[in-house]
PDB file of C-alpha atoms in Angstrom:
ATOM      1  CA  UNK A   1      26.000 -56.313 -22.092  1.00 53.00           C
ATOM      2  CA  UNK A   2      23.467 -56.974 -19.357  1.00 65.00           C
ATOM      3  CA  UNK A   3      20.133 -58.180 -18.904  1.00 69.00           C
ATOM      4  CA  UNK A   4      18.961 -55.041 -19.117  1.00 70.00           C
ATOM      5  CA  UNK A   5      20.159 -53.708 -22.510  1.00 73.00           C
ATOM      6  CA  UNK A   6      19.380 -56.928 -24.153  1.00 76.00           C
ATOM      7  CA  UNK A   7      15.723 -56.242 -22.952  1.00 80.00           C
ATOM      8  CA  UNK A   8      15.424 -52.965 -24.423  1.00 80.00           C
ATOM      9  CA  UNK A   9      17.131 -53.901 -27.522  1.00 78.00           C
ATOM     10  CA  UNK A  10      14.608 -56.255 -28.025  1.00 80.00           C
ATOM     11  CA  UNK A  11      11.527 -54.211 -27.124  1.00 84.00           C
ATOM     12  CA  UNK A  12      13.129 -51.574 -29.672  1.00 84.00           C
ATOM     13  CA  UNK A  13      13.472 -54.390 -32.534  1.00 80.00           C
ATOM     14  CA  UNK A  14       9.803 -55.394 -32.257  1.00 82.00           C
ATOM     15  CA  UNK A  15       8.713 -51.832 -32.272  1.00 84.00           C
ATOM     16  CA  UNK A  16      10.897 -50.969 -35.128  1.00 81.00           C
ATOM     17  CA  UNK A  17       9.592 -54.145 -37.208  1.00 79.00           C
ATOM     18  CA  UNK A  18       6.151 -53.290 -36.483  1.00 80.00           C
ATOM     19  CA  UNK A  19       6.695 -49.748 -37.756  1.00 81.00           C
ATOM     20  CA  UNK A  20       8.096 -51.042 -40.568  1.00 77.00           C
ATOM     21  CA  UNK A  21       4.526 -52.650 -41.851  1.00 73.00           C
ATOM     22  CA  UNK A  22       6.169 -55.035 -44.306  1.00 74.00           C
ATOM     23  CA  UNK A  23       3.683 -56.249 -46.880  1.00 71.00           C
ATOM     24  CA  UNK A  24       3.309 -59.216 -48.747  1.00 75.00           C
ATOM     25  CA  UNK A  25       5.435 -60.739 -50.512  1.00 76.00           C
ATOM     26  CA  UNK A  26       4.697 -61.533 -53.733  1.00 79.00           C
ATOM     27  CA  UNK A  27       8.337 -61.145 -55.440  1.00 78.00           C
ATOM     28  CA  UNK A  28      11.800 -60.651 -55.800  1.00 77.00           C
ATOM     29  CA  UNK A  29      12.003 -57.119 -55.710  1.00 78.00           C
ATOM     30  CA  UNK A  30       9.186 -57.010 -52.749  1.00 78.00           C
ATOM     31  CA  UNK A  31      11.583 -59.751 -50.927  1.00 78.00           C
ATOM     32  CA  UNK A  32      15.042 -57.790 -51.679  1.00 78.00           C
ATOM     33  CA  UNK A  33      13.013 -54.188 -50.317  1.00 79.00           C
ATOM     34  CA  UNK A  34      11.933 -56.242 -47.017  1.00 79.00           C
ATOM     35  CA  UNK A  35      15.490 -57.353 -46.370  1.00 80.00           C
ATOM     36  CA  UNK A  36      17.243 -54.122 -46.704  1.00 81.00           C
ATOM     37  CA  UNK A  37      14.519 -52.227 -44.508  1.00 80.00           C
ATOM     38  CA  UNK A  38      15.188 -54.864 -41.598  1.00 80.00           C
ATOM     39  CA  UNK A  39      18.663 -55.114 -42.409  1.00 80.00           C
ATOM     40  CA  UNK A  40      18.594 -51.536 -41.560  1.00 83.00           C
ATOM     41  CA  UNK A  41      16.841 -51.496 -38.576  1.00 81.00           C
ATOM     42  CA  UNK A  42      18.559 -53.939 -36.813  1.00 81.00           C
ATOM     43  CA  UNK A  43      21.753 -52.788 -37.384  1.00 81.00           C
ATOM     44  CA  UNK A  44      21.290 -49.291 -36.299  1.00 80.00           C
ATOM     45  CA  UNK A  45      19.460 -50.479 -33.427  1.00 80.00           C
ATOM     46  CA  UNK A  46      22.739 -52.649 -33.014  1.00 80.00           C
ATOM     47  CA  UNK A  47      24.988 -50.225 -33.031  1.00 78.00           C
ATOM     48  CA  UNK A  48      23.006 -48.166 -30.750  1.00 78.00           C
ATOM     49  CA  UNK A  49      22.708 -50.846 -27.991  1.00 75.00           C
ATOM     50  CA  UNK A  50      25.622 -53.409 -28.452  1.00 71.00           C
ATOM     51  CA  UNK A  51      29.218 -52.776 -27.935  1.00 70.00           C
ATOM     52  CA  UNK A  52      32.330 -53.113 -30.281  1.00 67.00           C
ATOM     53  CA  UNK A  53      35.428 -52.390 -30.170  1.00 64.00           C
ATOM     54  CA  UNK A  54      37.223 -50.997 -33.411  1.00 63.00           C
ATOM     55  CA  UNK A  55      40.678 -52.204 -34.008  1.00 60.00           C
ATOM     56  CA  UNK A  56      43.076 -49.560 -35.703  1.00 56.00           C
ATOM     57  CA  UNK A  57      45.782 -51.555 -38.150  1.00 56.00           C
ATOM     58  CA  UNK A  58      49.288 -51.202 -37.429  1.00 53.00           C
ATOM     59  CA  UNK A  59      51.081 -50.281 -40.330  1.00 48.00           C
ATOM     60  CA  UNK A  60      54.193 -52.195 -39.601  1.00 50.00           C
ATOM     61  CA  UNK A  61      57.017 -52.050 -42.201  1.00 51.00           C
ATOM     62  CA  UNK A  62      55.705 -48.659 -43.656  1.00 48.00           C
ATOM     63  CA  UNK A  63      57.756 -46.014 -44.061  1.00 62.00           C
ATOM     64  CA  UNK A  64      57.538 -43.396 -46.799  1.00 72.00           C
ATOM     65  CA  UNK A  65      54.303 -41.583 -46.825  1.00 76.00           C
ATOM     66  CA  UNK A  66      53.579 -43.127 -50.137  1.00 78.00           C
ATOM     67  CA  UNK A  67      53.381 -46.354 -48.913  1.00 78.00           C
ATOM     68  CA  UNK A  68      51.544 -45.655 -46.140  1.00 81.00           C
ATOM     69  CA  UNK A  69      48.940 -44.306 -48.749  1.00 82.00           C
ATOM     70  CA  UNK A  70      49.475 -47.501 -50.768  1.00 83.00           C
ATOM     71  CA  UNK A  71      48.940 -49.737 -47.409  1.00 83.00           C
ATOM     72  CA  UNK A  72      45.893 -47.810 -46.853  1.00 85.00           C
ATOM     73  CA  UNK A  73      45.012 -47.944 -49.788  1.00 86.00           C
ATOM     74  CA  UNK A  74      45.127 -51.682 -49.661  1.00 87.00           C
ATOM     75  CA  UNK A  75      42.620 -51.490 -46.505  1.00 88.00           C
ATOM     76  CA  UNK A  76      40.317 -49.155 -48.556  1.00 87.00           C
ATOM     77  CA  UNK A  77      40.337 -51.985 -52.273  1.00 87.00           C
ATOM     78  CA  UNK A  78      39.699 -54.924 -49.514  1.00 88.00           C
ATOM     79  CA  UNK A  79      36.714 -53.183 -48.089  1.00 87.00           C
ATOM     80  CA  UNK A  80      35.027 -52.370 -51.063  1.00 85.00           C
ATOM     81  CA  UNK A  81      35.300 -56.223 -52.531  1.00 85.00           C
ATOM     82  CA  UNK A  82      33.506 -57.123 -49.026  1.00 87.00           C
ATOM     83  CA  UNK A  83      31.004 -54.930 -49.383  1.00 84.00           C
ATOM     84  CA  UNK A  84      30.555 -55.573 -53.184  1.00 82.00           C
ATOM     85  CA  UNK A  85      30.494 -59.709 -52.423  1.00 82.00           C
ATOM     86  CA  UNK A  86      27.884 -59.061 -49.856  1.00 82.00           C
ATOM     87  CA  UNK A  87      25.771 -57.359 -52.519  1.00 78.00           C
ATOM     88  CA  UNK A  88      25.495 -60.620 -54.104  1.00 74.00           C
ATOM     89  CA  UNK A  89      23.682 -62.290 -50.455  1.00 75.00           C
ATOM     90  CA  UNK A  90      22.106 -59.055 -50.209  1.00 78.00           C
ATOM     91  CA  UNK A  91      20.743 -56.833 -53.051  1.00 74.00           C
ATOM     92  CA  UNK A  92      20.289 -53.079 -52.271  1.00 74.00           C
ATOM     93  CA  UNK A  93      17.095 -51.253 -52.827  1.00 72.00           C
ATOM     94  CA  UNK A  94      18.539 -49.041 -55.512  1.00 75.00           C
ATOM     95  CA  UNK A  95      21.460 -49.919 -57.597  1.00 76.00           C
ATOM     96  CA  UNK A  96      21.900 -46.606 -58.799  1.00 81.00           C
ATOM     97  CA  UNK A  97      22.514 -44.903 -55.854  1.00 82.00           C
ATOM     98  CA  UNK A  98      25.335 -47.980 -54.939  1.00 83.00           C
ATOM     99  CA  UNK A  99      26.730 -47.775 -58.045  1.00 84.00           C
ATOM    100  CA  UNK A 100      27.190 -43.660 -57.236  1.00 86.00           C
ATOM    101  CA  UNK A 101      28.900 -45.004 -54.131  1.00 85.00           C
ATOM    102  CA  UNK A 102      31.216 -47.222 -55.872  1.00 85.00           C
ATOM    103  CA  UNK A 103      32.263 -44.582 -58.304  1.00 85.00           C
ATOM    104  CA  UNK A 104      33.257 -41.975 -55.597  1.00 87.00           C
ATOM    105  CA  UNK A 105      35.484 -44.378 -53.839  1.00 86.00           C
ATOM    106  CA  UNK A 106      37.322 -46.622 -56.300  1.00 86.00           C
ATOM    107  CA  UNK A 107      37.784 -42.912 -58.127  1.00 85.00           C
ATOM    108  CA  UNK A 108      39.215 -40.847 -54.985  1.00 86.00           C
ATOM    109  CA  UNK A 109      41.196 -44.393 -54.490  1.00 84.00           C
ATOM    110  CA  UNK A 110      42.771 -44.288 -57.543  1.00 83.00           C
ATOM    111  CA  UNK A 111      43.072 -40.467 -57.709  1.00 84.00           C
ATOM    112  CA  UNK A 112      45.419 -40.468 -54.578  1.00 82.00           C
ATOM    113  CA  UNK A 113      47.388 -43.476 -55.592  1.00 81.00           C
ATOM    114  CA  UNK A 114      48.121 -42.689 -58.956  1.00 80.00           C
ATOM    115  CA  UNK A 115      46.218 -45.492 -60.898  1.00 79.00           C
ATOM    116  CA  UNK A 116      43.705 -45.943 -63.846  1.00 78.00           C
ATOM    117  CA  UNK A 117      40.153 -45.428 -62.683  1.00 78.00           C
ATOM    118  CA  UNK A 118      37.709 -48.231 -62.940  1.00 79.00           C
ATOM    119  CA  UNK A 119      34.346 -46.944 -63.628  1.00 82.00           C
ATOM    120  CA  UNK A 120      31.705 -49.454 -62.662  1.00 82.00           C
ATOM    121  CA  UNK A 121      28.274 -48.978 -64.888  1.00 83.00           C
ATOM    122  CA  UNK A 122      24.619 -50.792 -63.102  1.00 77.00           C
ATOM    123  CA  UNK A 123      24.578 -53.491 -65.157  1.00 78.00           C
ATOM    124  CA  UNK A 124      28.008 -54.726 -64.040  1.00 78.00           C
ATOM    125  CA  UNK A 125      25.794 -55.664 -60.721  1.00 76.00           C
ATOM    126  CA  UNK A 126      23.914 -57.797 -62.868  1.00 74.00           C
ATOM    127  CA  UNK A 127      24.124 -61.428 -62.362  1.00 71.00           C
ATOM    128  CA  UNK A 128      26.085 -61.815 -65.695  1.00 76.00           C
ATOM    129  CA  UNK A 129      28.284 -59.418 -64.748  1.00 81.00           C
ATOM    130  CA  UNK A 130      28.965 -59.588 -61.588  1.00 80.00           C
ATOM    131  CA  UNK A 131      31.559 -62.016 -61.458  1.00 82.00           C
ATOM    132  CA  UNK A 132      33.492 -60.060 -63.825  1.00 84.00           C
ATOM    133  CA  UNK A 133      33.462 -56.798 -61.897  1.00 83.00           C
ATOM    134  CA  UNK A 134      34.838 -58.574 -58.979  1.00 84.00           C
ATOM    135  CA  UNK A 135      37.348 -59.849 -61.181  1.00 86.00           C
ATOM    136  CA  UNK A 136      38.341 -56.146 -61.797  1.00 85.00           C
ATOM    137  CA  UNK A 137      38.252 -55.382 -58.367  1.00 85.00           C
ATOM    138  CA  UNK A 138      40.590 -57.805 -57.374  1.00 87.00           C
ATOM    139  CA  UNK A 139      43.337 -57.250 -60.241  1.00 87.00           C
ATOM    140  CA  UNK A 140      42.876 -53.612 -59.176  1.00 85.00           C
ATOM    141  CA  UNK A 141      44.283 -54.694 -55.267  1.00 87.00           C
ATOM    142  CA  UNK A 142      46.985 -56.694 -56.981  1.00 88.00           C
ATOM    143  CA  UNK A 143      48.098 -53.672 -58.627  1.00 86.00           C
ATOM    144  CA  UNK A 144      48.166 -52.207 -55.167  1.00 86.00           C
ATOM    145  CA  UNK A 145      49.411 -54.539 -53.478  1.00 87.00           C
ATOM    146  CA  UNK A 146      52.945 -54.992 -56.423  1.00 87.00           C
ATOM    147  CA  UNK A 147      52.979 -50.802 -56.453  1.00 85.00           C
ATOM    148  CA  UNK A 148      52.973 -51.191 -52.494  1.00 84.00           C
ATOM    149  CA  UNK A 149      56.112 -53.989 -52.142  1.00 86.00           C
ATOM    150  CA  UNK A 150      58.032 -52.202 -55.089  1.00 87.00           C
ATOM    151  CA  UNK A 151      57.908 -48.888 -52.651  1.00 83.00           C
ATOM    152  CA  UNK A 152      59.059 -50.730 -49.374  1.00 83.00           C
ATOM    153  CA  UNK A 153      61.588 -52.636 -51.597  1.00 86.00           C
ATOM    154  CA  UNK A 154      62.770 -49.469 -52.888  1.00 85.00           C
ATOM    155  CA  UNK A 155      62.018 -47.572 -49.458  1.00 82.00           C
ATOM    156  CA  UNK A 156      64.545 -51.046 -48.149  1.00 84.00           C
ATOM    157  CA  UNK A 157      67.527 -50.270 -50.297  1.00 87.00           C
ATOM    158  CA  UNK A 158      67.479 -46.728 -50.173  1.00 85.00           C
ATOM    159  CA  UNK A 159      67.988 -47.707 -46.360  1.00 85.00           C
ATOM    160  CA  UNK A 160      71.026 -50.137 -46.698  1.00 87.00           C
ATOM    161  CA  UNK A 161      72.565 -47.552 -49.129  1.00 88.00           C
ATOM    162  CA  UNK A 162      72.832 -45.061 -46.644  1.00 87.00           C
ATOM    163  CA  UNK A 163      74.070 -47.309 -44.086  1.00 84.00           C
ATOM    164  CA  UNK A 164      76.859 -48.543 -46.058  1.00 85.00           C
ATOM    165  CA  UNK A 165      77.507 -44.740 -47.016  1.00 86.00           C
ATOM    166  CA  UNK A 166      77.616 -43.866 -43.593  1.00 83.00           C
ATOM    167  CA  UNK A 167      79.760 -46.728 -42.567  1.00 82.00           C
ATOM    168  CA  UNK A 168      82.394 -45.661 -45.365  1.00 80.00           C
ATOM    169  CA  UNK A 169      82.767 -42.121 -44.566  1.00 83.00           C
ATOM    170  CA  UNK A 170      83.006 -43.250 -40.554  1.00 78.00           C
ATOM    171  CA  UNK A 171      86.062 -45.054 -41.936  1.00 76.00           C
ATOM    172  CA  UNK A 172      87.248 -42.237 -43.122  1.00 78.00           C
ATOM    173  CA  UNK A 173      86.226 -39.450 -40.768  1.00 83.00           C
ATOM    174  CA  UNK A 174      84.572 -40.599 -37.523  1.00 80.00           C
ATOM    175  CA  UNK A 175      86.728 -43.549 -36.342  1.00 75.00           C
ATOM    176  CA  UNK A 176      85.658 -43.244 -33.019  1.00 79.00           C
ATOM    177  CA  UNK A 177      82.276 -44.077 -34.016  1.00 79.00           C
ATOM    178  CA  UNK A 178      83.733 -47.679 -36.000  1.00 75.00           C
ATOM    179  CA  UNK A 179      85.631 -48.465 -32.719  1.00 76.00           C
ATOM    180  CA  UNK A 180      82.509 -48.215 -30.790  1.00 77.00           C
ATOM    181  CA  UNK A 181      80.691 -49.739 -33.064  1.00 75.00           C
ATOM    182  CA  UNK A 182      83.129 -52.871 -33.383  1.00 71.00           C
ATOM    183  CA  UNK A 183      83.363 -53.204 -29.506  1.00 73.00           C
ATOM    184  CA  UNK A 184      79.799 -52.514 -28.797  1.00 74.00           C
ATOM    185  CA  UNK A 185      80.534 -49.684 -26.097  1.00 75.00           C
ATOM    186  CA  UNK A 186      77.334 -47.707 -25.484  1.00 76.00           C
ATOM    187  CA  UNK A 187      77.201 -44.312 -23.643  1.00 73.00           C
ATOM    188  CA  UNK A 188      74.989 -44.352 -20.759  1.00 75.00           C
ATOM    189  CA  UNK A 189      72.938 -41.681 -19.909  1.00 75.00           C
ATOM    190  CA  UNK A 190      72.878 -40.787 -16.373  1.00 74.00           C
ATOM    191  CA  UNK A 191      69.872 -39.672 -14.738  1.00 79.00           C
ATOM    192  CA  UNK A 192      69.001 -37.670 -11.583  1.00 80.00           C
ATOM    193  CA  UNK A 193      65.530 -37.419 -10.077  1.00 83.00           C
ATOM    194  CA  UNK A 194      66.560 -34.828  -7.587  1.00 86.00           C
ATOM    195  CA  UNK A 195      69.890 -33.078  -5.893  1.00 88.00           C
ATOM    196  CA  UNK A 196      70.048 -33.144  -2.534  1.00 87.00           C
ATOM    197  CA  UNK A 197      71.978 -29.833  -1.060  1.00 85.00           C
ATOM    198  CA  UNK A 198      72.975 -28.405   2.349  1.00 83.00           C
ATOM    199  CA  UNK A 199      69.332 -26.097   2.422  1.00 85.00           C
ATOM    200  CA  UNK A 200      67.507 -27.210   0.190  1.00 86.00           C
ATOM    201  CA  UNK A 201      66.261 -29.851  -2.317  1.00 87.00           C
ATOM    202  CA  UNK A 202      66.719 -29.631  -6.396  1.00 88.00           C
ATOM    203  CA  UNK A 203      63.762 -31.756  -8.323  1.00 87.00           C
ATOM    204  CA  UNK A 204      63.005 -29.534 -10.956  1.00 87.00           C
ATOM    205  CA  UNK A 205      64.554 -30.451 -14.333  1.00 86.00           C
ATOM    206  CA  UNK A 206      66.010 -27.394 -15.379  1.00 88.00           C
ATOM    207  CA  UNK A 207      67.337 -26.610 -12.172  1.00 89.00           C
ATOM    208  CA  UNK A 208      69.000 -30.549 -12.232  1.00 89.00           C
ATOM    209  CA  UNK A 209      70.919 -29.648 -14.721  1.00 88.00           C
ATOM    210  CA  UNK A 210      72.119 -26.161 -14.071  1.00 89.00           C
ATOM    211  CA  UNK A 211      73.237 -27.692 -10.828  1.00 89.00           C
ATOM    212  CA  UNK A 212      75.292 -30.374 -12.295  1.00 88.00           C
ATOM    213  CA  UNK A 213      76.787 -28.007 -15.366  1.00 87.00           C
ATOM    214  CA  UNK A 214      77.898 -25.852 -12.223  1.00 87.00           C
ATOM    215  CA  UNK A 215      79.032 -28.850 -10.071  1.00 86.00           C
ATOM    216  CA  UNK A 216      81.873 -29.849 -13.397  1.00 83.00           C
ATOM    217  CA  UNK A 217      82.374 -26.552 -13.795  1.00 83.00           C
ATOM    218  CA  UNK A 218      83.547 -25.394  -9.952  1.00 81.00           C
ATOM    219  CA  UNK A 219      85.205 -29.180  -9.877  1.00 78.00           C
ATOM    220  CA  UNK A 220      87.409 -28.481 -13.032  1.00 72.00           C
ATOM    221  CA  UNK A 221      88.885 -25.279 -12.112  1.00 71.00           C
ATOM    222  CA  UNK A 222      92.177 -23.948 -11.018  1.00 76.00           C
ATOM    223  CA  UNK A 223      92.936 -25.059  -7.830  1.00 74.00           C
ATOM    224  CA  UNK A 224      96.399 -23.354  -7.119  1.00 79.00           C
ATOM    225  CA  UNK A 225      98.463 -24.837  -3.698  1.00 78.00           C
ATOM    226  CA  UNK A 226      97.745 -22.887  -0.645  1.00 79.00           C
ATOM    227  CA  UNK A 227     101.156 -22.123   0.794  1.00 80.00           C
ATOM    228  CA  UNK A 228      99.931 -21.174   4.081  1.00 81.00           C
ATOM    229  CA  UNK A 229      99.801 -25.063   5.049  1.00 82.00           C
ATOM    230  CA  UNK A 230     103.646 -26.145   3.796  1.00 81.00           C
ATOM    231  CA  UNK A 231     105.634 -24.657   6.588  1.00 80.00           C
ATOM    232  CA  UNK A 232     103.194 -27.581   8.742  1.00 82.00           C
ATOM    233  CA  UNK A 233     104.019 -30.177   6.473  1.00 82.00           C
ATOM    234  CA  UNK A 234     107.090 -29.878   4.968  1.00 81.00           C
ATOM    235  CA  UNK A 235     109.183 -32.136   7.111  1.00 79.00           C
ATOM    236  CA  UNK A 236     106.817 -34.345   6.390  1.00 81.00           C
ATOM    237  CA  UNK A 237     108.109 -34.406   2.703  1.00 79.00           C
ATOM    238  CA  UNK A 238     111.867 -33.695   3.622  1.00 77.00           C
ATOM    239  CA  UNK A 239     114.034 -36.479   2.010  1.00 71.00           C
ATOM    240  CA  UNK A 240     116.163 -36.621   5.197  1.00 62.00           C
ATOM    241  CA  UNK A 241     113.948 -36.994   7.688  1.00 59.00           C
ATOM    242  CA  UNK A 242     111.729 -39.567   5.564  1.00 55.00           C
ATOM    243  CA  UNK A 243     115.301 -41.603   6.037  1.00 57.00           C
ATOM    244  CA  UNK A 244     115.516 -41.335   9.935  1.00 54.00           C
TER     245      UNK A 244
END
């Protein structure tokens, strides 16, 4: 970011702290209600001004759309355990409306993987209980995390299974396939980018291979002897003469 953005993202962070008019304060809850009004101004003036760069997962090793749910599902639990540690080094303005929050996703979470709801209550965001609710949180992703390797391992096997299946019945069936298989002979495809003819030029894809289809077909077919040309060459082929 250049000089210039950094300049107006500061001019826009004074103003916006200025509009704020924070008042004294005098407590804890005036303290926590003064946080999350800057913490909110200077990140959406962040994300207004500052570049980032989002990084998409790659969800190696996935295969069955159930695990890919479970993976994601995985993304989702770790998430909401960041979030709901950073609660602790920053308290929100209304705990109610969180709580809401929490609610809706651990419950469309658990909905769409199949597991028992946790439902988290206001005063688990209480000091006392706070530790404990993280607790749940985090034996909730372990359950993920088992259900998740129990569907690759099973997504795993089902794989091997049919290869050994498919091996067997090449045995019996397709032995051309085991041969080629055993002496690692690959069929290479051959490519053209164009046909060069007499009057004209062939690039076109569809017309590449109509050309060749014709090409093996014409060079395939009966070609009978033309008799016309023996009476030239015959004593060419005549046993006696070859001997003179």
């Amino acid at each position: 970011m250049d000089e210039n953005k950094w300049e107006d993202f500061r001019v826009e962070i004074k103003r916006k702290i200025e509009a704020l008019e924070i008042k004294k304060i005098t407590d804890e809850a005036s303290l926590n209600k003064a946080w999350h009004k800057l913490y909110i101004a200077i990140k959406h003036l962040a994300d207004k001004h500052i570049k980032w760069l989002k990084i998409y997962n790659n969800y190696f090793r996935v295969k069955t759309k159930k695990a890919s749910e479970l993976y994601q599902g995985l993304v989702k639990i770790n998430k909401l355990i960041r979030n709901l540690k950073e609660l602790k080094s920053h308290p929100p303005f209304s705990y109610e409306e969180v709580t809401k929050r929490f609610n809706k996703k651990i419950g469309s979470l658990t909905t769409k993987l199949g597991l028992e709801n946790i439902k988290i209550k206001e005063q688990d965001f209480w000091n006392k209980n706070f530790k404990q609710l993280v607790e749940s949180m985090i034996e909730l992703k372990k359950s993920i995390h088992v259900t998740t390797q129990i569907e690759n391992n099973s997504e795993i096997r089902e794989e091997i299974s049919l290869a050994v299946e498919r091996r067997q019945n090449n045995f019996q069936t397709n032995t051309k396939r085991i041969i080629d298989s055993i002496l690692k002979r690959k069929r290479n495809r051959v490519t053209f980018d164009n046909i060069i003819k007499v009057d004209e030029v062939i690039t076109d894809g569809k017309g590449i291979k109509e050309e060749v289809v014709m090409h093996f077909k014409n060079w395939t077919k009966y070609n009978p002897t033309n008799k016309e040309y023996w009476k030239l060459w015959e004593k060419e082929y005549d046993p006696v003469l070859q001997r003179l």
